[in-house]
mmCIF file of C-alpha atoms in Angstrom:
data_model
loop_
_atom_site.group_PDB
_atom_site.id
_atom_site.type_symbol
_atom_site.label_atom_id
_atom_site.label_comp_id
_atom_site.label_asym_id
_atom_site.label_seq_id
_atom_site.Cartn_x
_atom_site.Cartn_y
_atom_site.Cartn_z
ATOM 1 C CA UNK A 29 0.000 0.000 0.000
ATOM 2 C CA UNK A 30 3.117 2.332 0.963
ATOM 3 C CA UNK A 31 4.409 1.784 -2.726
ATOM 4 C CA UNK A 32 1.146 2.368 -4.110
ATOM 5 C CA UNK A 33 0.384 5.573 -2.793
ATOM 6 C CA UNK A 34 4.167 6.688 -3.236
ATOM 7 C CA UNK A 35 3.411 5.935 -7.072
ATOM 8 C CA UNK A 36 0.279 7.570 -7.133
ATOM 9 C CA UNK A 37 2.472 11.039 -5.623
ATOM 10 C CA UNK A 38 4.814 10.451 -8.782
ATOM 11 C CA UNK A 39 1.771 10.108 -11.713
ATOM 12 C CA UNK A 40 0.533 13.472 -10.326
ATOM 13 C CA UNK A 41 3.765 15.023 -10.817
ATOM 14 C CA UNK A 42 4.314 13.429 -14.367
ATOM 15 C CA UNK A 43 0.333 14.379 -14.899
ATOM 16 C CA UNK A 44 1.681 18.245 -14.073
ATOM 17 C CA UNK A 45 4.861 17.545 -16.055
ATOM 18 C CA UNK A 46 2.698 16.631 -19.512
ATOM 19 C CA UNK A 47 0.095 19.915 -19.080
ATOM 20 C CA UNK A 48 3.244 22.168 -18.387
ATOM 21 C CA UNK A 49 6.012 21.210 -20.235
ATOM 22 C CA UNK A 50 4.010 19.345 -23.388
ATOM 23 C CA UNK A 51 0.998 22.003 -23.486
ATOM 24 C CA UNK A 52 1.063 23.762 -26.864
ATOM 25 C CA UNK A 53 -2.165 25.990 -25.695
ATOM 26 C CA UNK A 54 -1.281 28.389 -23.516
ATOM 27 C CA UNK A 55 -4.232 29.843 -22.303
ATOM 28 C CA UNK A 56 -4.685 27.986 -19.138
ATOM 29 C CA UNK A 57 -8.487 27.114 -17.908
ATOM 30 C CA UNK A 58 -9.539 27.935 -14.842
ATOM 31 C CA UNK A 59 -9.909 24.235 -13.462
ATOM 32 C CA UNK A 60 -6.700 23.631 -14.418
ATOM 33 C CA UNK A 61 -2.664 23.839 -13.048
ATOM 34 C CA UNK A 62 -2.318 27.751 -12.314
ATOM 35 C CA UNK A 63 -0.465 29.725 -15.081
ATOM 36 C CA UNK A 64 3.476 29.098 -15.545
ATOM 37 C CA UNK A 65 5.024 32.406 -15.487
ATOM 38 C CA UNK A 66 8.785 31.588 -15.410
ATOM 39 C CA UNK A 67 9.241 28.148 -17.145
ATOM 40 C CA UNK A 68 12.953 27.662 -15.767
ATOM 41 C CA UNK A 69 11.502 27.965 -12.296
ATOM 42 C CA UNK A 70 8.925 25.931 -12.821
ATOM 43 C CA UNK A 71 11.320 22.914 -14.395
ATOM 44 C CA UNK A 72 13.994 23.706 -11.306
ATOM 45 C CA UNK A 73 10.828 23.126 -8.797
ATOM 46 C CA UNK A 74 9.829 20.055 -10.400
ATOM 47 C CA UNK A 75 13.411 18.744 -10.404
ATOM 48 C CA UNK A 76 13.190 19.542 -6.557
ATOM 49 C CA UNK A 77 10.241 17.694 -6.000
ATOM 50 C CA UNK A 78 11.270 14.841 -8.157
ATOM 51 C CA UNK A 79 14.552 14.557 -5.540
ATOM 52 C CA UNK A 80 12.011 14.627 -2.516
ATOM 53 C CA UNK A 81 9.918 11.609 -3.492
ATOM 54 C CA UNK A 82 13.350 10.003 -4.582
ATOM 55 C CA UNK A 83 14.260 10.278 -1.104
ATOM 56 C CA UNK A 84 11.316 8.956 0.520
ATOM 57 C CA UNK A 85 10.597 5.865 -1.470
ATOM 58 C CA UNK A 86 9.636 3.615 1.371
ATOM 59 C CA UNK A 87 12.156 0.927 2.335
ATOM 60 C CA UNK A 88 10.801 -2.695 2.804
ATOM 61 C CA UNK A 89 12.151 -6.064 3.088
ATOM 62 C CA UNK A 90 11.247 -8.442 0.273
ATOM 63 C CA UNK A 91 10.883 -5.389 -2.090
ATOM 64 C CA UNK A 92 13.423 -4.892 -3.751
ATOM 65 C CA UNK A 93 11.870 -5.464 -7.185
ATOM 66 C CA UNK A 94 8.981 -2.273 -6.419
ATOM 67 C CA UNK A 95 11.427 -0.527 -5.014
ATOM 68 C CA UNK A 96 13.658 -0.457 -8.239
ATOM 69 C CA UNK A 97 10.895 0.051 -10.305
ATOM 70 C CA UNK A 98 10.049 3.301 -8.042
ATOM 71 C CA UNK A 99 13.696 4.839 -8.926
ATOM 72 C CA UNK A 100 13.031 3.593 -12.736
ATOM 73 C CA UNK A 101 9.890 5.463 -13.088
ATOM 74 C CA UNK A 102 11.274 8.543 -11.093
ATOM 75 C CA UNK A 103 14.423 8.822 -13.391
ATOM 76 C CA UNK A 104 12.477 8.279 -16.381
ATOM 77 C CA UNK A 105 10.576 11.229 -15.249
ATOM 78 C CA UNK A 106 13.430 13.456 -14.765
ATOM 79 C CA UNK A 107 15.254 12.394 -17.799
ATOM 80 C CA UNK A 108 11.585 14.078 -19.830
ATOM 81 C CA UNK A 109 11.648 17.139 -17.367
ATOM 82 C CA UNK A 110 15.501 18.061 -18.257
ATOM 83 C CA UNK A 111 15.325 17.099 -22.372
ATOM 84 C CA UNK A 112 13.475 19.106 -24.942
ATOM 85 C CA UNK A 113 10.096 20.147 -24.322
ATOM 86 C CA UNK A 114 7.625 22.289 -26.052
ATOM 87 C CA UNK A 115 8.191 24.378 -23.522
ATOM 88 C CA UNK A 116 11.378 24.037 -23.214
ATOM 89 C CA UNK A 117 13.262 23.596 -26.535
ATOM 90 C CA UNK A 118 16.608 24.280 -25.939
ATOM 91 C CA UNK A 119 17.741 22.975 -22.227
ATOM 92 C CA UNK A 120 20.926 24.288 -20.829
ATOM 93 C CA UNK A 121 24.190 22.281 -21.428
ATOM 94 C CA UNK A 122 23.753 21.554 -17.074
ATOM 95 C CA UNK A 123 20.278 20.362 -17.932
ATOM 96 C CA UNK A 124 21.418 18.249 -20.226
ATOM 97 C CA UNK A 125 24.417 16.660 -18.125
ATOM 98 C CA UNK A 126 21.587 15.806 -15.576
ATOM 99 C CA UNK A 127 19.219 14.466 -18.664
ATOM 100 C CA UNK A 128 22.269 12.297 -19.909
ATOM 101 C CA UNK A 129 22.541 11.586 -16.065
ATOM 102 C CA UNK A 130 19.121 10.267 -15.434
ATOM 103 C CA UNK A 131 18.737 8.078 -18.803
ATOM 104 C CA UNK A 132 22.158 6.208 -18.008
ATOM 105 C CA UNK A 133 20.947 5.123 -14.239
ATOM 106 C CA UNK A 134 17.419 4.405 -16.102
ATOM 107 C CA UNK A 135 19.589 1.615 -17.793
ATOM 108 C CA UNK A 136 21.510 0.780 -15.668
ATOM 109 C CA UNK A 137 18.408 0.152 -13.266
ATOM 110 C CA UNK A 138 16.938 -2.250 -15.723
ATOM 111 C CA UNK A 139 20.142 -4.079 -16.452
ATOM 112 C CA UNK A 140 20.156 -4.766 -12.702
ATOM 113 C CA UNK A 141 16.558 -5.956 -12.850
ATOM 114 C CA UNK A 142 17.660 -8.230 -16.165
ATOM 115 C CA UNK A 143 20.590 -9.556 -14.194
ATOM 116 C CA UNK A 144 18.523 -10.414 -10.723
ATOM 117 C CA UNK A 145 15.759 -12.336 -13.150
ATOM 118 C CA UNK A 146 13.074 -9.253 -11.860
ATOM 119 C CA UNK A 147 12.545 -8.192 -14.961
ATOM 120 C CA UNK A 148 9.609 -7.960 -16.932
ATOM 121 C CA UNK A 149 8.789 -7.668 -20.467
ATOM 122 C CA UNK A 150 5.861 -5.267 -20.947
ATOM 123 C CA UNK A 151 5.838 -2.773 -23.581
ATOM 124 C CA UNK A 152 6.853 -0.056 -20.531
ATOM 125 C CA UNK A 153 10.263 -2.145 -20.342
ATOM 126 C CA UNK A 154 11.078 -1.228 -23.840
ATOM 127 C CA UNK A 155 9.698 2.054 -24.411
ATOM 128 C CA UNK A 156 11.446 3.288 -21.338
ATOM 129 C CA UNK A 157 15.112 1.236 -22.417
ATOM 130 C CA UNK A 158 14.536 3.063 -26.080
ATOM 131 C CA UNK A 159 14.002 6.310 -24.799
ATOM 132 C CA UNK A 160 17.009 6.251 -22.120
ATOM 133 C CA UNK A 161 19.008 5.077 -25.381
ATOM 134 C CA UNK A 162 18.084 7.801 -27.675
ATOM 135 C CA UNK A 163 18.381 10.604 -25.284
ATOM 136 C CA UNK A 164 22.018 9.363 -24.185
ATOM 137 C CA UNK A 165 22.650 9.212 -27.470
ATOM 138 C CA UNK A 166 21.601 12.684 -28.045
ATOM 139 C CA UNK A 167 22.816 14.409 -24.842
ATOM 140 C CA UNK A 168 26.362 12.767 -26.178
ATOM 141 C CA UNK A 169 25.900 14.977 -29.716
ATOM 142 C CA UNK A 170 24.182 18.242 -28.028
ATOM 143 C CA UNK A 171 27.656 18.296 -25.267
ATOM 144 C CA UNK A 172 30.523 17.170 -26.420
ATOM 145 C CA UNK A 173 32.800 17.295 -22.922
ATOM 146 C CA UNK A 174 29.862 14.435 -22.334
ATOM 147 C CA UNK A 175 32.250 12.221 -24.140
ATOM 148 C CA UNK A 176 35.316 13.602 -23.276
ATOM 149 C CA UNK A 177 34.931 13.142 -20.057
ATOM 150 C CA UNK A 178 33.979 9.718 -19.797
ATOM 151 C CA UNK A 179 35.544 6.747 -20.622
ATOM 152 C CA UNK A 180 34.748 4.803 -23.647
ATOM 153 C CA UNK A 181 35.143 1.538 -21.698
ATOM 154 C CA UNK A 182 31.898 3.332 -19.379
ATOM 155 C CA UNK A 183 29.996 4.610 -22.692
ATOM 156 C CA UNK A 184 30.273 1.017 -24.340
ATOM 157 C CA UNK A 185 29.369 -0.548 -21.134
ATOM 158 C CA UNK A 186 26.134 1.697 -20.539
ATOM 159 C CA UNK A 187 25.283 1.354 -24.262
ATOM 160 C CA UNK A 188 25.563 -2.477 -23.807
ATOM 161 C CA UNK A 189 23.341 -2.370 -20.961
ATOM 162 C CA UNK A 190 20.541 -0.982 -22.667
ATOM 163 C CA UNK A 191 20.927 -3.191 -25.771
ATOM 164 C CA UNK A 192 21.115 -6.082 -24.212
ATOM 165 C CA UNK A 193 17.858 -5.499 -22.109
ATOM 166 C CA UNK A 194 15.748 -5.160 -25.395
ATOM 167 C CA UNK A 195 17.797 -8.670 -26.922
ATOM 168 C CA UNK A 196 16.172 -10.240 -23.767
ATOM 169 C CA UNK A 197 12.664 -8.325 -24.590
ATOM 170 C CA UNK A 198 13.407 -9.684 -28.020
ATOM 171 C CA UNK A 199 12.698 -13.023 -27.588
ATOM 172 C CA UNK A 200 9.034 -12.165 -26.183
ATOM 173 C CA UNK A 201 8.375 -9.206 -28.690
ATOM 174 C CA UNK A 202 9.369 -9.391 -32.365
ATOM 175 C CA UNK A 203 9.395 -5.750 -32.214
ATOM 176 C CA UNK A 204 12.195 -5.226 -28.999
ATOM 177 C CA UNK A 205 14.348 -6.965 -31.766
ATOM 178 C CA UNK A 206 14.032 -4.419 -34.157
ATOM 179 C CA UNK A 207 14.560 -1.542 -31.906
ATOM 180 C CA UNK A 208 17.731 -3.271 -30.697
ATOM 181 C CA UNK A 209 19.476 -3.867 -34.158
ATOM 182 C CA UNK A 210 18.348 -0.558 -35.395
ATOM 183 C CA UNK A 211 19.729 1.037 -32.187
ATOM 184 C CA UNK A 212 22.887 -0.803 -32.128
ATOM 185 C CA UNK A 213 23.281 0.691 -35.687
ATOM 186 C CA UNK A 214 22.872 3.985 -33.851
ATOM 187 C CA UNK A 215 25.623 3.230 -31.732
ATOM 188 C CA UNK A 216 28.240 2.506 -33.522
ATOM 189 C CA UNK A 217 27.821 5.438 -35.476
ATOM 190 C CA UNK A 218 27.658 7.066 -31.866
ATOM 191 C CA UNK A 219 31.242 5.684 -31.047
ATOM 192 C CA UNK A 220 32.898 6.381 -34.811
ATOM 193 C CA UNK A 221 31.806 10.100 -34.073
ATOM 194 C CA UNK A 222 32.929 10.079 -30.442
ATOM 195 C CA UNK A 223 36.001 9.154 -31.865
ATOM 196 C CA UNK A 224 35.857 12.534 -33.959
ATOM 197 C CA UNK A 225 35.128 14.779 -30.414
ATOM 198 C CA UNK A 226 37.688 12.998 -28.948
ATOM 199 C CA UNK A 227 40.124 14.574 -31.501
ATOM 200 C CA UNK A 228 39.060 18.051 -30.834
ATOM 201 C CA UNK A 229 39.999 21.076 -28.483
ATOM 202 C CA UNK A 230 37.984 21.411 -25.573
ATOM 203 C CA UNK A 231 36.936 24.878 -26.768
ATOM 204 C CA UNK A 232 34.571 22.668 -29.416
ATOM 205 C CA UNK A 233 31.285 23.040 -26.951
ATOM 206 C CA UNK A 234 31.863 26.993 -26.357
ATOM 207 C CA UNK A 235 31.495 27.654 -30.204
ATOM 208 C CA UNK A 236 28.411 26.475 -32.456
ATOM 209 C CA UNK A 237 28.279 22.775 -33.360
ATOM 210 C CA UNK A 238 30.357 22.350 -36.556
ATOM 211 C CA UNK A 239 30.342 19.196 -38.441
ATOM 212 C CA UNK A 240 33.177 16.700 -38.250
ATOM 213 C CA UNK A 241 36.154 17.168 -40.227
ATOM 214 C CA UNK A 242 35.524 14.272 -42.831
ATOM 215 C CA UNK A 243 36.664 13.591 -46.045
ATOM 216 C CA UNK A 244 34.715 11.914 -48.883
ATOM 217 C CA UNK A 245 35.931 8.039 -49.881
ATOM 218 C CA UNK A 246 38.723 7.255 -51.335
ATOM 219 C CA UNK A 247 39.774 4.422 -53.281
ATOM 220 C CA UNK A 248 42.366 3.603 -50.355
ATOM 221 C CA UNK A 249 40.412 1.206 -48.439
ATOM 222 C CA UNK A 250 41.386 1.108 -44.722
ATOM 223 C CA UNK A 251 40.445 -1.726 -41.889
ATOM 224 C CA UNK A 252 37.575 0.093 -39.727
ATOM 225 C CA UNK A 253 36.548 -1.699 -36.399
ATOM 226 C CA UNK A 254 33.035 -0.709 -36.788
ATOM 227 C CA UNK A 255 32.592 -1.773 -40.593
ATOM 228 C CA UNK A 256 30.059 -4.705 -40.563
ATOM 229 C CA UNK A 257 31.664 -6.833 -43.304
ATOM 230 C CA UNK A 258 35.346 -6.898 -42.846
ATOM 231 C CA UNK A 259 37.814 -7.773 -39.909
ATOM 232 C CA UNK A 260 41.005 -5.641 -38.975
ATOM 233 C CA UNK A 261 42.636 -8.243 -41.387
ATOM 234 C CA UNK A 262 40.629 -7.152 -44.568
ATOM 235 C CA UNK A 263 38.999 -10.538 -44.522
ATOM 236 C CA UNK A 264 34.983 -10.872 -44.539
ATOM 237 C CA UNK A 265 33.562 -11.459 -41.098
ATOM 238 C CA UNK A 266 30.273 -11.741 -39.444
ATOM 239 C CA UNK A 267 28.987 -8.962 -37.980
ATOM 240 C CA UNK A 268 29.554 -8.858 -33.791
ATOM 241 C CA UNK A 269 26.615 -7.011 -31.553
ATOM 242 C CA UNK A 270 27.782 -4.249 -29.403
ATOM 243 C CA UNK A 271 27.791 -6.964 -25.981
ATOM 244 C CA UNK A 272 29.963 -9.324 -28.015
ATOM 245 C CA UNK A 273 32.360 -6.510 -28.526
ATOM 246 C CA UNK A 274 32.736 -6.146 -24.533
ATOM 247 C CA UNK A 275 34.495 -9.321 -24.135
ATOM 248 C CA UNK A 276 37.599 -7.572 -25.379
ATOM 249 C CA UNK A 277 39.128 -4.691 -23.141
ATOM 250 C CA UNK A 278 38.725 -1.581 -24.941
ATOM 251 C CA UNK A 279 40.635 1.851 -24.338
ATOM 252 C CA UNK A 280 40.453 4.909 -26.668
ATOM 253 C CA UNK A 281 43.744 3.891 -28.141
ATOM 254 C CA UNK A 282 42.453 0.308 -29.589
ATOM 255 C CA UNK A 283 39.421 1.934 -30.655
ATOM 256 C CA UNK A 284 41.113 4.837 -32.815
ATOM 257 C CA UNK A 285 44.213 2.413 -33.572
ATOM 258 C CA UNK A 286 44.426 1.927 -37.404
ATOM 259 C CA UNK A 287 40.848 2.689 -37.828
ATOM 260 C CA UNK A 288 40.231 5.169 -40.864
ATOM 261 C CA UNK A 289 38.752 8.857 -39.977
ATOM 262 C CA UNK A 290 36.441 7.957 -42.944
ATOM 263 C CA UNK A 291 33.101 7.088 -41.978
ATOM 264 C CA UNK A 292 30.781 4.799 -43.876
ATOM 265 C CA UNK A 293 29.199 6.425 -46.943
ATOM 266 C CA UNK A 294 26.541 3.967 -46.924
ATOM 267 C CA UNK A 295 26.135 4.672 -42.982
ATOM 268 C CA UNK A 296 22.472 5.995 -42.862
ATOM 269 C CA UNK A 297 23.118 7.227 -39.677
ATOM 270 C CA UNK A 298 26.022 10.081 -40.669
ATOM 271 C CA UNK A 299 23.541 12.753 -41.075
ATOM 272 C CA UNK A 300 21.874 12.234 -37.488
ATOM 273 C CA UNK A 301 25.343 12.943 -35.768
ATOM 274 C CA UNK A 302 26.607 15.585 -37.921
ATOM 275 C CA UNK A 303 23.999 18.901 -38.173
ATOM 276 C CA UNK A 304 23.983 21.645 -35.896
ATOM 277 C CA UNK A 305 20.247 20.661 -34.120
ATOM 278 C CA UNK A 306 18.603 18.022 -33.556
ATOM 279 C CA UNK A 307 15.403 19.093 -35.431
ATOM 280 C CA UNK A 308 18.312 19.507 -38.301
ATOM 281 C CA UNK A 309 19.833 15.862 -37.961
ATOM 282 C CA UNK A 310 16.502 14.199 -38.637
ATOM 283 C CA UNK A 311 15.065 16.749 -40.761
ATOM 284 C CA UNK A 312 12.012 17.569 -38.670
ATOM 285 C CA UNK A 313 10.313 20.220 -38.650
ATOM 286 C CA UNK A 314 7.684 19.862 -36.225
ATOM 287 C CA UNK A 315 6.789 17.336 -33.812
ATOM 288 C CA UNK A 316 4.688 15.373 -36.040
ATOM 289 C CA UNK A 317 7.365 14.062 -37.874
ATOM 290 C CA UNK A 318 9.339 12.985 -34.564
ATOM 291 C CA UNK A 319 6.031 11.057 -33.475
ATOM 292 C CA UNK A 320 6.181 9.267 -36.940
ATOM 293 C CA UNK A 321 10.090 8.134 -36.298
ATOM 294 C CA UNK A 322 9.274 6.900 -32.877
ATOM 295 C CA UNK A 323 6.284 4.756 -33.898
ATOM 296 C CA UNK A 324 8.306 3.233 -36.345
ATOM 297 C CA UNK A 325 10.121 1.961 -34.036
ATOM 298 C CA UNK A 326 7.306 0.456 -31.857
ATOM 299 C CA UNK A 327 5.159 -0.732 -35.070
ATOM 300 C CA UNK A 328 5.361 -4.476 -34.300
ATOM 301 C CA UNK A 329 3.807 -3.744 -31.103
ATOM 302 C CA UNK A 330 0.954 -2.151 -32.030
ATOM 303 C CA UNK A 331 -1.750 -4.868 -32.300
ATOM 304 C CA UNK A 332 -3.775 -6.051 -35.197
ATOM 305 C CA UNK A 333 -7.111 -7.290 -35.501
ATOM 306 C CA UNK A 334 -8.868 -8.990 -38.190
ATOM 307 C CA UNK A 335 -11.856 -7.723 -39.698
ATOM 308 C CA UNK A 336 -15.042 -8.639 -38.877
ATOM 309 C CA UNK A 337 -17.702 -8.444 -41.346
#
């Protein structure tokens, strides 16, 4: 009953959180939450609060699984207060340290539910591993020092985490599967251009996001770790998931060691980590067209029914 309540103390807060921050109307009714005047306030009070309940999730023996799930749904939270909002579109680099913050310990959170047999496949268990993916992923591109200042050895390891939690959702929904290869894509174009930031002056997040220095193809062909059909040796191999690649220590030395600054022309995923914004990389321009992405991922799940005539 303690748990439930706590719970029911968080959906009011995420119930505020979606009328505030996702509210494109903004004459307020009456009936409703009173008028936001200062919208950083109002995100810094919510943050606040968000802390608070952290704090007092009740402590019980034998519940340890409700208890995780409390700090999974509370850092899921905070990881939508501190990322782009409607109201909200351009968070502060600090807001997005916390953002990038909060999605890693999301994963992390369900990899230690997926590695005490607690977990459970619903479609909540996958939404939430996707969306701590993506926004790491993008909290990496929007601050650089992100990166910089963490080791690739950590950034493989959280990446892994999440991947391999929607592998295990895999073999219950057909769908989990295809988020997870088509994420793991997403990756290791996230590492190749990590590799690029790496190579940069600190000074890189103080000025406006440039694209990579890059050249175009050559007809030199040169071994690259991440290329999916051929081995350091030149030789055709089978493609290796991101988890598979953990087996083998990893420093920022073996991964930039021999491996061309080229990036894949074919790589469909180039564009997403090069442009100056966000709404730039995927070529959005309004939110419509970021719903569309996002249910493409989730399409299997969506049920079907035949027609009855």
């Amino acid at each position: 009953m303690a748990f439930s309540i706590h719970l029911f103390r968080l959906a009011k807060l995420n119930s505020e959180f979606k009328y505030v921050a996702n509210s494109v109307v903004r004459e307020t009714p009456r009936y409703a939450y009173p008028a936001v005047i200062d919208i950083n306030e109002w995100q810094q009070g919510m943050l606040l609060q968000l802390d608070e309940w952290y704090r007092s999730i009740p402590e019980a023996p034998g519940c340890d699984y409700i208890r995780t799930i409390c700090q999974v749904r509370c850092q899921s939270l905070r990881m939508l207060v501190l990322r782009p909002s409607p109201a909200i579109p351009n968070p502060s680099l600090e807001a997005l340290r916390r953002c990038y913050a909060a999605s890693r310990e999301t994963l992390l959170l369900f990899d230690q539910l997926y590695k005490q047999n607690l977990l459970i496949h619903t479609w909540n268990t996958c939404h939430s591993t996707v969306l701590g993916i993506i926004t790491m992923m993008y909290c990496i591109k929007m601050v650089p020092d992100i990166a910089r200042q963490t080791s690739l050895d950590t950034l493989m390891s959280d990446f892994s985490a999440g991947l391999g939690v929607l592998a295990a959702t895999g073999e219950h929904w057909s769908g989990a599967k295809r988020c997870r290869d088509i994420l793991d894509d997403m990756v290791r174009a996230t590492i190749r251009w990590i590799k690029d930031v790496t190579s940069q002056p600190s000074a890189f997040e103080s000025q406006n996001q440039h694209r990579s220095p890059r050249t175009e193809p050559t007809n030199v062909q040169t071994a690259n770790q991440y290329n999916d059909s051929t081995d350091l040796n030149g030789t055709s191999a089978a493609r290796l998931g991101l988890s598979e690649t953990l087996s083998h220590p990893m420093t920022m030395a073996s991964m930039t060691a021999g491996v061309s600054s080229t990036f894949m022309p074919q790589d469909p995923f180039e564009s997403f980590l090069a442009s100056n914004s966000f709404v730039e990389q995927l070529q959005m321009g309004d939110a419509d067209n970021l719903d569309s992405i996002m249910r493409g991922l989730f399409d299997d799940f969506i049920p079907t029914y035949p027609n009855v005539s």
